[in-house]
Coordinates of C-alpha atoms and ligand atoms in Angstrom, one line a residue:
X28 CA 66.5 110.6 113.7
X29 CA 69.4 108.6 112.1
X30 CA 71.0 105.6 110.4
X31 CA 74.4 103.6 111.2
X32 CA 75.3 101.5 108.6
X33 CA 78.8 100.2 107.2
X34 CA 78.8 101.6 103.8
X35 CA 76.8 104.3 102.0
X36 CA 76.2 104.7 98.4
X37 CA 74.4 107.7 96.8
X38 CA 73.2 106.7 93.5
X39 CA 71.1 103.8 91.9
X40 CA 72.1 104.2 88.4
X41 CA 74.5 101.3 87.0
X42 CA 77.5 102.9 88.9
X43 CA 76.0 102.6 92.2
X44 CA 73.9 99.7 91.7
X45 CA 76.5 97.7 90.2
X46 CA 79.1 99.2 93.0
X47 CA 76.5 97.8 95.8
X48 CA 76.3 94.5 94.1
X49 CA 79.9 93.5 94.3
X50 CA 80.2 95.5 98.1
X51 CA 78.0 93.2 99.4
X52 CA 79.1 90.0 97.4
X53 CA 82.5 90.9 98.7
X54 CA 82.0 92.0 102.4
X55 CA 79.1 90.3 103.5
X56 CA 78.8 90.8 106.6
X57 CA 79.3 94.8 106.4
X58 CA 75.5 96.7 106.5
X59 CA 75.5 98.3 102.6
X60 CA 72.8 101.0 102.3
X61 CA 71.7 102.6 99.0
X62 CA 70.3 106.1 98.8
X63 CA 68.6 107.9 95.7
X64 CA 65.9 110.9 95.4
X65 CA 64.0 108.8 93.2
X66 CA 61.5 106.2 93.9
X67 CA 62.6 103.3 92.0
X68 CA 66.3 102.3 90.5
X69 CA 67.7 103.5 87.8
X70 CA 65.9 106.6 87.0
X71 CA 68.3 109.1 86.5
X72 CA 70.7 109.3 83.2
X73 CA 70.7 105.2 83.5
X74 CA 67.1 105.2 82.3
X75 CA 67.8 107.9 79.6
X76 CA 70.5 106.2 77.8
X77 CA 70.6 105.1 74.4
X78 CA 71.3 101.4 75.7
X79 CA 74.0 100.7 73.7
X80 CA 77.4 98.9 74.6
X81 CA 80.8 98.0 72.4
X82 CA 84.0 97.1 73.4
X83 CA 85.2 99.8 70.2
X84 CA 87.4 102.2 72.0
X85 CA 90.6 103.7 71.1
X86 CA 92.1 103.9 75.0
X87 CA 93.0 100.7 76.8
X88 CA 91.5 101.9 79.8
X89 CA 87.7 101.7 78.1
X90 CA 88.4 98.2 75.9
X91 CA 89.2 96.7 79.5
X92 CA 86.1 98.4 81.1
X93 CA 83.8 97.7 78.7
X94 CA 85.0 94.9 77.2
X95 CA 85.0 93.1 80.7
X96 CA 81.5 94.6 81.7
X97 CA 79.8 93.1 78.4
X98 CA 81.6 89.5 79.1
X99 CA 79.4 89.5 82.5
X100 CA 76.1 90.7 80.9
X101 CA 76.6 88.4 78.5
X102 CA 77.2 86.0 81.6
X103 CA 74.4 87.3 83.6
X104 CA 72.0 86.4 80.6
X105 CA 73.1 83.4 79.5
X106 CA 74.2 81.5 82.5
X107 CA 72.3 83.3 85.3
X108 CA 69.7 83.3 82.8
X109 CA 68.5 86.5 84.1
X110 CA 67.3 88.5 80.8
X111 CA 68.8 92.1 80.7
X112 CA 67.7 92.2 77.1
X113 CA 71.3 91.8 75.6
X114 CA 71.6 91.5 71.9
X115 CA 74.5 91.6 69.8
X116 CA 73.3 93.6 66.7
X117 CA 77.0 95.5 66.4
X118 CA 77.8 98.7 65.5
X119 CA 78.8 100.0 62.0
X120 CA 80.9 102.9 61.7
X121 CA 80.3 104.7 58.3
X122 CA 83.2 106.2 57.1
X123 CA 85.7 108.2 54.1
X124 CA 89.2 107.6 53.3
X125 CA 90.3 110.2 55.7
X126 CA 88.2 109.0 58.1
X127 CA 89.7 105.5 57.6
X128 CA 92.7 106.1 57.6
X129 CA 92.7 108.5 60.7
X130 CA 90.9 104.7 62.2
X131 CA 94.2 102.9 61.2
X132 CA 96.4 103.0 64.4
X133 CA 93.4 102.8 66.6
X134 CA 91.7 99.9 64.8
X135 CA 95.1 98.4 65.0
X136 CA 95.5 98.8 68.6
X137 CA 92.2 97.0 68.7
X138 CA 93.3 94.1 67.1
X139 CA 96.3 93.8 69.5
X140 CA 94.2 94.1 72.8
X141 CA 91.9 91.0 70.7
X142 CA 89.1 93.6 70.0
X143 CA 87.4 91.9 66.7
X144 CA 86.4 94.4 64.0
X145 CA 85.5 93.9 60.6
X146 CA 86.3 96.2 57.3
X147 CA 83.4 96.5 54.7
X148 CA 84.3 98.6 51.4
X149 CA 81.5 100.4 49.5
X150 CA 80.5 97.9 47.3
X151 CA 80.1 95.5 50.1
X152 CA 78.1 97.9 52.3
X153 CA 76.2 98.9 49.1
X154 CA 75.2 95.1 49.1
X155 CA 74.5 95.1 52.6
X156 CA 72.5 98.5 52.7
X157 CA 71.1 99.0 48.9
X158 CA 69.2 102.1 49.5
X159 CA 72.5 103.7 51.6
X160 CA 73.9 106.6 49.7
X161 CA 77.6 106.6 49.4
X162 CA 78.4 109.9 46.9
X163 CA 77.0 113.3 46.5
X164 CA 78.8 114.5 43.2
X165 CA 75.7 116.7 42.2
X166 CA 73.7 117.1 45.1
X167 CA 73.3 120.8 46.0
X168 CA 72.6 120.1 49.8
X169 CA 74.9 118.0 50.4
X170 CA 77.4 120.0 49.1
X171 CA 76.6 123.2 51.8
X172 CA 76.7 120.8 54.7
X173 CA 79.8 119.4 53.3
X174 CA 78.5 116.0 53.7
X175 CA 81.9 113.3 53.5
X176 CA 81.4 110.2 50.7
X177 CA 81.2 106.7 52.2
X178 CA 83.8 104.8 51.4
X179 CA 84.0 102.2 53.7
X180 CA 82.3 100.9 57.1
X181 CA 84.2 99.7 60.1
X182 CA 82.0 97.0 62.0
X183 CA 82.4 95.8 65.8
X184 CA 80.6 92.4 66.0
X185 CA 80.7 92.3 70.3
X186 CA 78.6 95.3 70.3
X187 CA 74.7 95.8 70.6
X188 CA 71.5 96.7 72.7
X189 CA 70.6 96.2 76.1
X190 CA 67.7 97.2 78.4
X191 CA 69.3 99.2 81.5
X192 CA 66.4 99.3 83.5
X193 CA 66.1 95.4 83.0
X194 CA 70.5 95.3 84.2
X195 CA 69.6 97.7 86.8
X196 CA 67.2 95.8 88.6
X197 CA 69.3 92.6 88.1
X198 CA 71.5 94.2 89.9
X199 CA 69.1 95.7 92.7
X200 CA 67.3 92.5 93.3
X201 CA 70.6 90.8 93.8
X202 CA 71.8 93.1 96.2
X203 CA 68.2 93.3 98.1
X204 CA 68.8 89.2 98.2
X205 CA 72.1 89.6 100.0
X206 CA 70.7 91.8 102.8
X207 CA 71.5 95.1 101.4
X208 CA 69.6 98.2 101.8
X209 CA 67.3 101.1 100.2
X210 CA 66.5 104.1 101.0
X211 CA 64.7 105.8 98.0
X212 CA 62.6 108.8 98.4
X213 CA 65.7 110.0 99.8
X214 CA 67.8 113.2 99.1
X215 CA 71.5 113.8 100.2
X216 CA 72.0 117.1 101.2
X217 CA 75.4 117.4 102.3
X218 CA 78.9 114.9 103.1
X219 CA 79.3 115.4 106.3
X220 CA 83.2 115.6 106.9
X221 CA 84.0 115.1 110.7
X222 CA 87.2 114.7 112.8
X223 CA 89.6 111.2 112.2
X224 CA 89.8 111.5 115.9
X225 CA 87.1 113.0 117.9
X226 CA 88.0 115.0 120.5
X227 CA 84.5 116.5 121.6
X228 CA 85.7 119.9 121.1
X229 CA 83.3 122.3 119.9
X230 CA 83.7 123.4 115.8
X231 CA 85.5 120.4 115.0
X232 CA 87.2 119.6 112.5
X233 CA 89.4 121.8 113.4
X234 CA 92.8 122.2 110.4
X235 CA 95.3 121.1 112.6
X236 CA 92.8 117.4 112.8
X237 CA 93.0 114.8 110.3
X238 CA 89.4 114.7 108.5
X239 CA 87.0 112.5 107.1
X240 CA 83.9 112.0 105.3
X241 CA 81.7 109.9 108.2
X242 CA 78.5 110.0 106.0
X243 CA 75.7 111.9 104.4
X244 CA 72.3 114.4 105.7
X245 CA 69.4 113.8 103.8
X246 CA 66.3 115.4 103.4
X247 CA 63.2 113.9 105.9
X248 CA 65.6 111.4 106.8
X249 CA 67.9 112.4 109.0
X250 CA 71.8 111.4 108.9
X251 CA 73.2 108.2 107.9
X252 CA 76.7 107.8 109.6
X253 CA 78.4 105.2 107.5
X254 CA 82.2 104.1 107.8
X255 CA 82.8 104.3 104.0
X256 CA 80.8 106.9 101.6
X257 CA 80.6 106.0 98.5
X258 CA 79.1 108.6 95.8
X259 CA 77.8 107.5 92.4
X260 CA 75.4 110.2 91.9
X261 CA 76.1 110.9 88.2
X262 CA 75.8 114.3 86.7
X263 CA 75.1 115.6 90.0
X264 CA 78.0 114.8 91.8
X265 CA 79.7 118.1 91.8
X266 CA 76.5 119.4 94.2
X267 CA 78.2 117.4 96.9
X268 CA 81.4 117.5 96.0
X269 CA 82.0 120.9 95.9
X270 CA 80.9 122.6 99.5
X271 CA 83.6 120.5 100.8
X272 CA 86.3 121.4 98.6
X273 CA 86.9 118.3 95.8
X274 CA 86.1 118.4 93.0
X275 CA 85.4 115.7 90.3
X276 CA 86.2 116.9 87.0
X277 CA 82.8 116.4 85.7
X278 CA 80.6 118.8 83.4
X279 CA 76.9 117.9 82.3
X280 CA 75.8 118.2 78.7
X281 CA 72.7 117.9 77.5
X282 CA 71.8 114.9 74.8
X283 CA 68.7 114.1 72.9
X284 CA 67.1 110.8 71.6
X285 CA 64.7 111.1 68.8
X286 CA 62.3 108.1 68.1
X287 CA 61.3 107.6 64.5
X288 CA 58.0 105.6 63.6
X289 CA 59.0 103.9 60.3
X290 CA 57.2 104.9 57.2
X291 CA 57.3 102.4 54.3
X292 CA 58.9 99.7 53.0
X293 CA 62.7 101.1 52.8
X294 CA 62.8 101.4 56.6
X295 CA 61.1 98.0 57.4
X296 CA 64.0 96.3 55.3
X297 CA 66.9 98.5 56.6
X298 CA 65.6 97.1 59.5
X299 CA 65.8 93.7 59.1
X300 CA 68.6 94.5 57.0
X301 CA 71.1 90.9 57.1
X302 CA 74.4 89.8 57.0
X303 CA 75.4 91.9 60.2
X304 CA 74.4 90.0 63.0
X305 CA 72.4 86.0 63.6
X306 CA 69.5 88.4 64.4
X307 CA 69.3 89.8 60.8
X308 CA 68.9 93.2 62.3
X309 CA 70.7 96.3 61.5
X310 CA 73.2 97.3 63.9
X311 CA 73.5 100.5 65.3
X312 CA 74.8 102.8 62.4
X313 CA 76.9 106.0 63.3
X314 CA 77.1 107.9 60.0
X315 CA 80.5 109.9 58.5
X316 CA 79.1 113.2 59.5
X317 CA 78.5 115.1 63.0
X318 CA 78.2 111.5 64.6
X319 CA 74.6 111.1 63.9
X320 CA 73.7 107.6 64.5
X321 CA 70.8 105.4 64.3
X322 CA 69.8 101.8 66.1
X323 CA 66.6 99.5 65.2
X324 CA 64.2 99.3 68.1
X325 CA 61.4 97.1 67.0
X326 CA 59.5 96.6 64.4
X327 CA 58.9 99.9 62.8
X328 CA 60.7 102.2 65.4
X329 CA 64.6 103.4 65.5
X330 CA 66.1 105.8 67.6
X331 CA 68.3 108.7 66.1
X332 CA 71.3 110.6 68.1
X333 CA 74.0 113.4 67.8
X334 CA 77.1 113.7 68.4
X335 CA 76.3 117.5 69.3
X336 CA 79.7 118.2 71.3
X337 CA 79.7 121.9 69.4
X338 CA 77.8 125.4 70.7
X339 CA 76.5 123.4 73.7
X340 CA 77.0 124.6 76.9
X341 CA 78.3 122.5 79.6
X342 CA 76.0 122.4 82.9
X343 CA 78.1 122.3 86.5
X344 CA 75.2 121.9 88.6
X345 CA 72.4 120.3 86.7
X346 CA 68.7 120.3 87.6
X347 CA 67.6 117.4 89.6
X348 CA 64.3 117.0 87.9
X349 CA 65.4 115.6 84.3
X350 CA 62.6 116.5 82.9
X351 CA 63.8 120.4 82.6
X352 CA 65.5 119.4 79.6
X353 CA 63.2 118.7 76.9
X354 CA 64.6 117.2 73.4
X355 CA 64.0 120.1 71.0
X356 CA 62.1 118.9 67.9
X357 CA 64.2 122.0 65.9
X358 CA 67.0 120.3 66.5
X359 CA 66.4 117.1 65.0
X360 CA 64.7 118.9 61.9
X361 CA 67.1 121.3 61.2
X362 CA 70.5 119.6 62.1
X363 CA 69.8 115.8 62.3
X364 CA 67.2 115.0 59.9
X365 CA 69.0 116.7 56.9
X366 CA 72.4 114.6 57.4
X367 CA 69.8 111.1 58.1
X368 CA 67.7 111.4 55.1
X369 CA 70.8 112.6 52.9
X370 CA 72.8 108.6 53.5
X371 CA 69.3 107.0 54.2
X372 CA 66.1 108.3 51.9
X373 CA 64.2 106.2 53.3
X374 CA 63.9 108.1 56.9
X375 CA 62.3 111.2 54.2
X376 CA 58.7 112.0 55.5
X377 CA 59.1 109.4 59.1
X378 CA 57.5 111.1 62.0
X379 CA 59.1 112.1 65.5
X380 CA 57.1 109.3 67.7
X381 CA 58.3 110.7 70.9
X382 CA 61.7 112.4 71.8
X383 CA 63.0 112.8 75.3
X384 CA 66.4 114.4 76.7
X385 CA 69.0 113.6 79.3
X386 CA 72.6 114.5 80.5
X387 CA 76.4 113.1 79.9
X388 CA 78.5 113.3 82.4
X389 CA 81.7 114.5 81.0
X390 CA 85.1 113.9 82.5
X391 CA 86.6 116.8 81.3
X392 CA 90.3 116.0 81.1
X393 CA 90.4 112.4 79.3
X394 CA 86.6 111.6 78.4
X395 CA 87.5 108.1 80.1
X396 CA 85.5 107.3 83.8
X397 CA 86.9 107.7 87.0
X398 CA 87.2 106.4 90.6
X399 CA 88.7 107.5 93.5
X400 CA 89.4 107.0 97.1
X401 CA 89.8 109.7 99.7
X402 CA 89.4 110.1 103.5
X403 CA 86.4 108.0 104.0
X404 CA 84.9 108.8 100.7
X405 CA 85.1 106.5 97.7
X406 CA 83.9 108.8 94.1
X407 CA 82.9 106.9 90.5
X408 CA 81.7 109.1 87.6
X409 CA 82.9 110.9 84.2
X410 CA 81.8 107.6 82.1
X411 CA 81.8 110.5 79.3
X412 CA 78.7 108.9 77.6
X413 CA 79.2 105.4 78.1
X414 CA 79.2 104.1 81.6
X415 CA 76.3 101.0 81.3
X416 CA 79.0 99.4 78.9
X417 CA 81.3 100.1 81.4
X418 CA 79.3 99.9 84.8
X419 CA 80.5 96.2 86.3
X420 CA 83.8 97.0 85.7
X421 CA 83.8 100.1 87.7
X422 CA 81.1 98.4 90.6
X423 CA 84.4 96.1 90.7
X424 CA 86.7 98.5 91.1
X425 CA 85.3 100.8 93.7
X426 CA 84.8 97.8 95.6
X427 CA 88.3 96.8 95.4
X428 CA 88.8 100.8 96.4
X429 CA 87.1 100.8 99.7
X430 CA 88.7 97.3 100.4
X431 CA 92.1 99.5 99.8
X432 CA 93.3 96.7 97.2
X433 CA 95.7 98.0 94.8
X434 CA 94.5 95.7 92.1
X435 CA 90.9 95.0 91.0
X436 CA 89.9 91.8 89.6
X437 CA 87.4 92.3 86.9
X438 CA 84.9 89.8 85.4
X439 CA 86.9 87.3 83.3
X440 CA 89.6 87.6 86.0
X441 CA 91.3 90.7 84.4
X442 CA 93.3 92.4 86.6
X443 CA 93.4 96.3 86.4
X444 CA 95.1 98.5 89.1
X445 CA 93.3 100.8 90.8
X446 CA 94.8 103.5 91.6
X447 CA 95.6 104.0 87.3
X448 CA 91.9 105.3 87.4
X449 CA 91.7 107.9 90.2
X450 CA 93.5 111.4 90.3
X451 CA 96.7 111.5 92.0
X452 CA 98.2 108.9 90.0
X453 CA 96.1 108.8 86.6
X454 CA 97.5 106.8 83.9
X455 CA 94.3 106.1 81.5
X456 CA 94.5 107.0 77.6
X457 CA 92.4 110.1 76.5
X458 CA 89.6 107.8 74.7
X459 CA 89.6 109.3 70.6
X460 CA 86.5 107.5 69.7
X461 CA 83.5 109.0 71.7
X462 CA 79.8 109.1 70.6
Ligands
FAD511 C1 70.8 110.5 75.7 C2 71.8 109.5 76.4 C3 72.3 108.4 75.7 C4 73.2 107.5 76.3 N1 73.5 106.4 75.7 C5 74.3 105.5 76.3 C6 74.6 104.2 75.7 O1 74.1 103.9 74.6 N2 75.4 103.4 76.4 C7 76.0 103.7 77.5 O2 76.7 102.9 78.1 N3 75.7 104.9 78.1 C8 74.9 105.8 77.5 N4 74.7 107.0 78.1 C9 75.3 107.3 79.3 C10 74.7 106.6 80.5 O3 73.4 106.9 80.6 C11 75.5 107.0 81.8 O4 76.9 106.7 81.5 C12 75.1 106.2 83.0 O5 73.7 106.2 83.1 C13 75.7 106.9 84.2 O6 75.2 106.1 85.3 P1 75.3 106.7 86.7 O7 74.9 105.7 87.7 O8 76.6 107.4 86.9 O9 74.3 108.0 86.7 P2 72.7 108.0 86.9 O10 72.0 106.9 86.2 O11 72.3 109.4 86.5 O12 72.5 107.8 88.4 C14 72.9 108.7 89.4 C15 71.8 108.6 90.5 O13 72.3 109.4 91.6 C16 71.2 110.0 92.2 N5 71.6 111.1 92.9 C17 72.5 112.0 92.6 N6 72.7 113.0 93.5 C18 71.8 112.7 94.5 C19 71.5 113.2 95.8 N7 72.1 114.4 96.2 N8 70.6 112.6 96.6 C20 70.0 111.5 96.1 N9 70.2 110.9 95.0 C21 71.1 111.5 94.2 C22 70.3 110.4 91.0 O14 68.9 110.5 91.4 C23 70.5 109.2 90.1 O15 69.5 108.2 90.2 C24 73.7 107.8 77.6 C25 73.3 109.0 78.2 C26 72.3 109.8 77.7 C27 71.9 111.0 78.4

């Protein structure tokens, strides 16, 4: 049993299916075949995500990618009026002096690159957010976890909220339109690396033979011989990578969402808490300490996160069932909850309505995403935390990396050269501001 088809790409989160998408808008006329262990799109760290986006990044590298990816959801919503659930609520950085001044060079490369932010002081975010606290002269608690002041906000008006699962299958029905292909249901087990030139000789390939990857075993499903692999699997990626010798630069990490039910009348205006956004909602609100960070939901619900980079181990070769790691309600009592309740009171006595856990994929070196080309086998991962704000972009780019362009056009016709994103010639900024 077996499959021939032109291209191969593991992976229906928003790196693959976004990779597919512009494959077969590009090269129509090649066979494009998607493969994922699940049974629907999009359920692996894609439907896990906090479903945020913001063009707010101190590298170049990640304003271009993300800034770029948002223009086309914003373009996919409003003039393919397919509804991905896009809203620009912002994000509002809470911050000290030091912290604001440390912000300075970045915030001013920002500005440069024509990335819009917006400077509140305290007395304007006290007007914006009454019931925020700013000081802790006398507070015991806040003194032992050394809790900073705030004494200003940073805001970034062309961020928000999306719904991945709604981009995702924008991107899968698309691609199903064109005449793609998917195979779900399905696991790799292997790259199956095979000569460049086949001589029929037994053991091949043999050192002395050029190689390449020629496609992928699966589970149940026999092989799938493809010209062009192209691997978007995520966390997982190293599984693959590894028993033929590359390597990706990836680690997993566990992260945890907590969902608050909101309890009384403090929460229900800091959620429609105005003068951000046309919405009058609150934006997403990352706070001075341990990057805890909170977003509005609906009415009565907001999701809090960590920053929880410290005494957390890093996973090489995660579980495939996502499910083995299970947000731990300690956690968010213990660590979160006391920094949350110490700017905003108002989250005091709010249950946990349901918490759930899933992985970052880390790119070790420079926390910014990567993509690569390599005998027959074209690799996108290490988004670091932030790859659906940063998913068309690199669907373009691996795209124009199996057509073997040196240049990518990305939406917006920016141009971004390929090969300053892979390996062998890497020449992306370590990103400073990750969440
Ligand atoms: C808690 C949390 C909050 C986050 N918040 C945000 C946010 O607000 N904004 C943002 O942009 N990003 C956020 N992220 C990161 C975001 O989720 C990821 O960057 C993004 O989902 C990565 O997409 P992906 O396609 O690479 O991976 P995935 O969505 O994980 O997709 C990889 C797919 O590959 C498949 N696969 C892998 N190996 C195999 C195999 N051998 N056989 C078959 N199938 C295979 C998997 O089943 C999976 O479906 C968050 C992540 C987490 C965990």
């Amino acid at each position: 049993m077996g499959t021939e088809t032109d291209v191969v790409v593991i992976g229906t989160g928003i790196m693959g299916m976004a990779s597919a998408y512009h494959l077969k808008r590009n090269n129509p006329q090649k066979r494009v075949l998607v493969v994922d262990r699940h049974g629907a799109p999009g359920q692996g760290n894609t439907g896990r995500s906090n479903a945020m986006f913001r063009n707010t990044f101190s590298s170049r590298d990640n304003q271009i990618l993300s800034d770029s990816s948002i223009d086309f959801y914003i373009h996919v919503q409003d003039e393919l009026k397919a509804d991905v659930g896009l809203q620009k609520i912002g994000y509002l950085w809470l911050m000290d002096e030091a912290q604001l001044s440390r912000s300075g060079p970045y915030l001013e490369r920002m500005e440069r690159s024509g990335i819009e932010t917006v400077r509140h002081d305290r007395r304007e975010l006290k007007r914006l957010l009454p019931n925020l606290v700013t000081e802790f002269s006398s507070d015991a608690e806040a003194a032992l976890m050394n809790l900073p002041s705030v004494d200003g906000g940073i805001f970034g008006p062309k961020c928000g909220r999306l719904d991945p699962d709604k981009l995702v299958r924008f991107y899968a029905r698309e691609f199903l339109a064109m005449g793609g292909q998917l195979m779900l249901n399905t696991e790799v087990t292997a790259l199956i690396v095979g000569p460049s030139k086949r001589l029929g000789i037994e053991g091949e390939p043999f050192v002395w033979q050029d190689s390449k990857v020629e496609g992928v075993a699966t589970a149940g499903s026999g092989e799938v011989r493809a010209e062009t692999v192209v691997l978007a699997g995520g966390a997982w990626e190293n599984e693959l990578l590894e028993p033929i010798g590359m390597e990706s630069h990836v680690k997993a990490k566990k992260r945890q969402i907590f969902s608050i039910q909101s309890k009384g009348e403090g929460l229900d205006a800091l959620f429609h808490a105005k003068g951000f956004n046309p919405l009058g909602l609150l934006p997403l609100v990352i706070l001075p300490k341990s990057g805890v960070h909170f977003k509005p939901v609906s009415e009565g619900n907001f999701w809090v996160a960590c920053e929880d980079q410290v005494n957390r181990p890093y996973i090489d070769l995660p579980e495939h069932d996502l499910e083995r790691y299970q947000a731990e309600r300690k956690y968010y009592d213990r660590s979160v909850y006391p920094i949350l309740t110490s700017y905003f009171p108002d989250f005091k006595g709010s249950p946990v309505r349901s918490m759930w856990a899933g992985l970052y994929s880390y790119n070790t070196i420079d926390s910014t995403p990567f993509a690569f080309k390599k005998d027959g086998l074209v690799v996108v991962g290490g988004d670091s935390g932030s790859g659906i704000m940063k998913g068309d972009a690199l669907g373009r780019i691996v795209d124009a990396l199996y057509r073997d362009e040196e240049e990518a056009t990305l939406f917006g016709d920016v141009p971004y050269r390929t090969a300053k994103i892979g390996f062998e010639k890497r020449d992306v900024e370590r990103e400073e501001w990750v969440i």
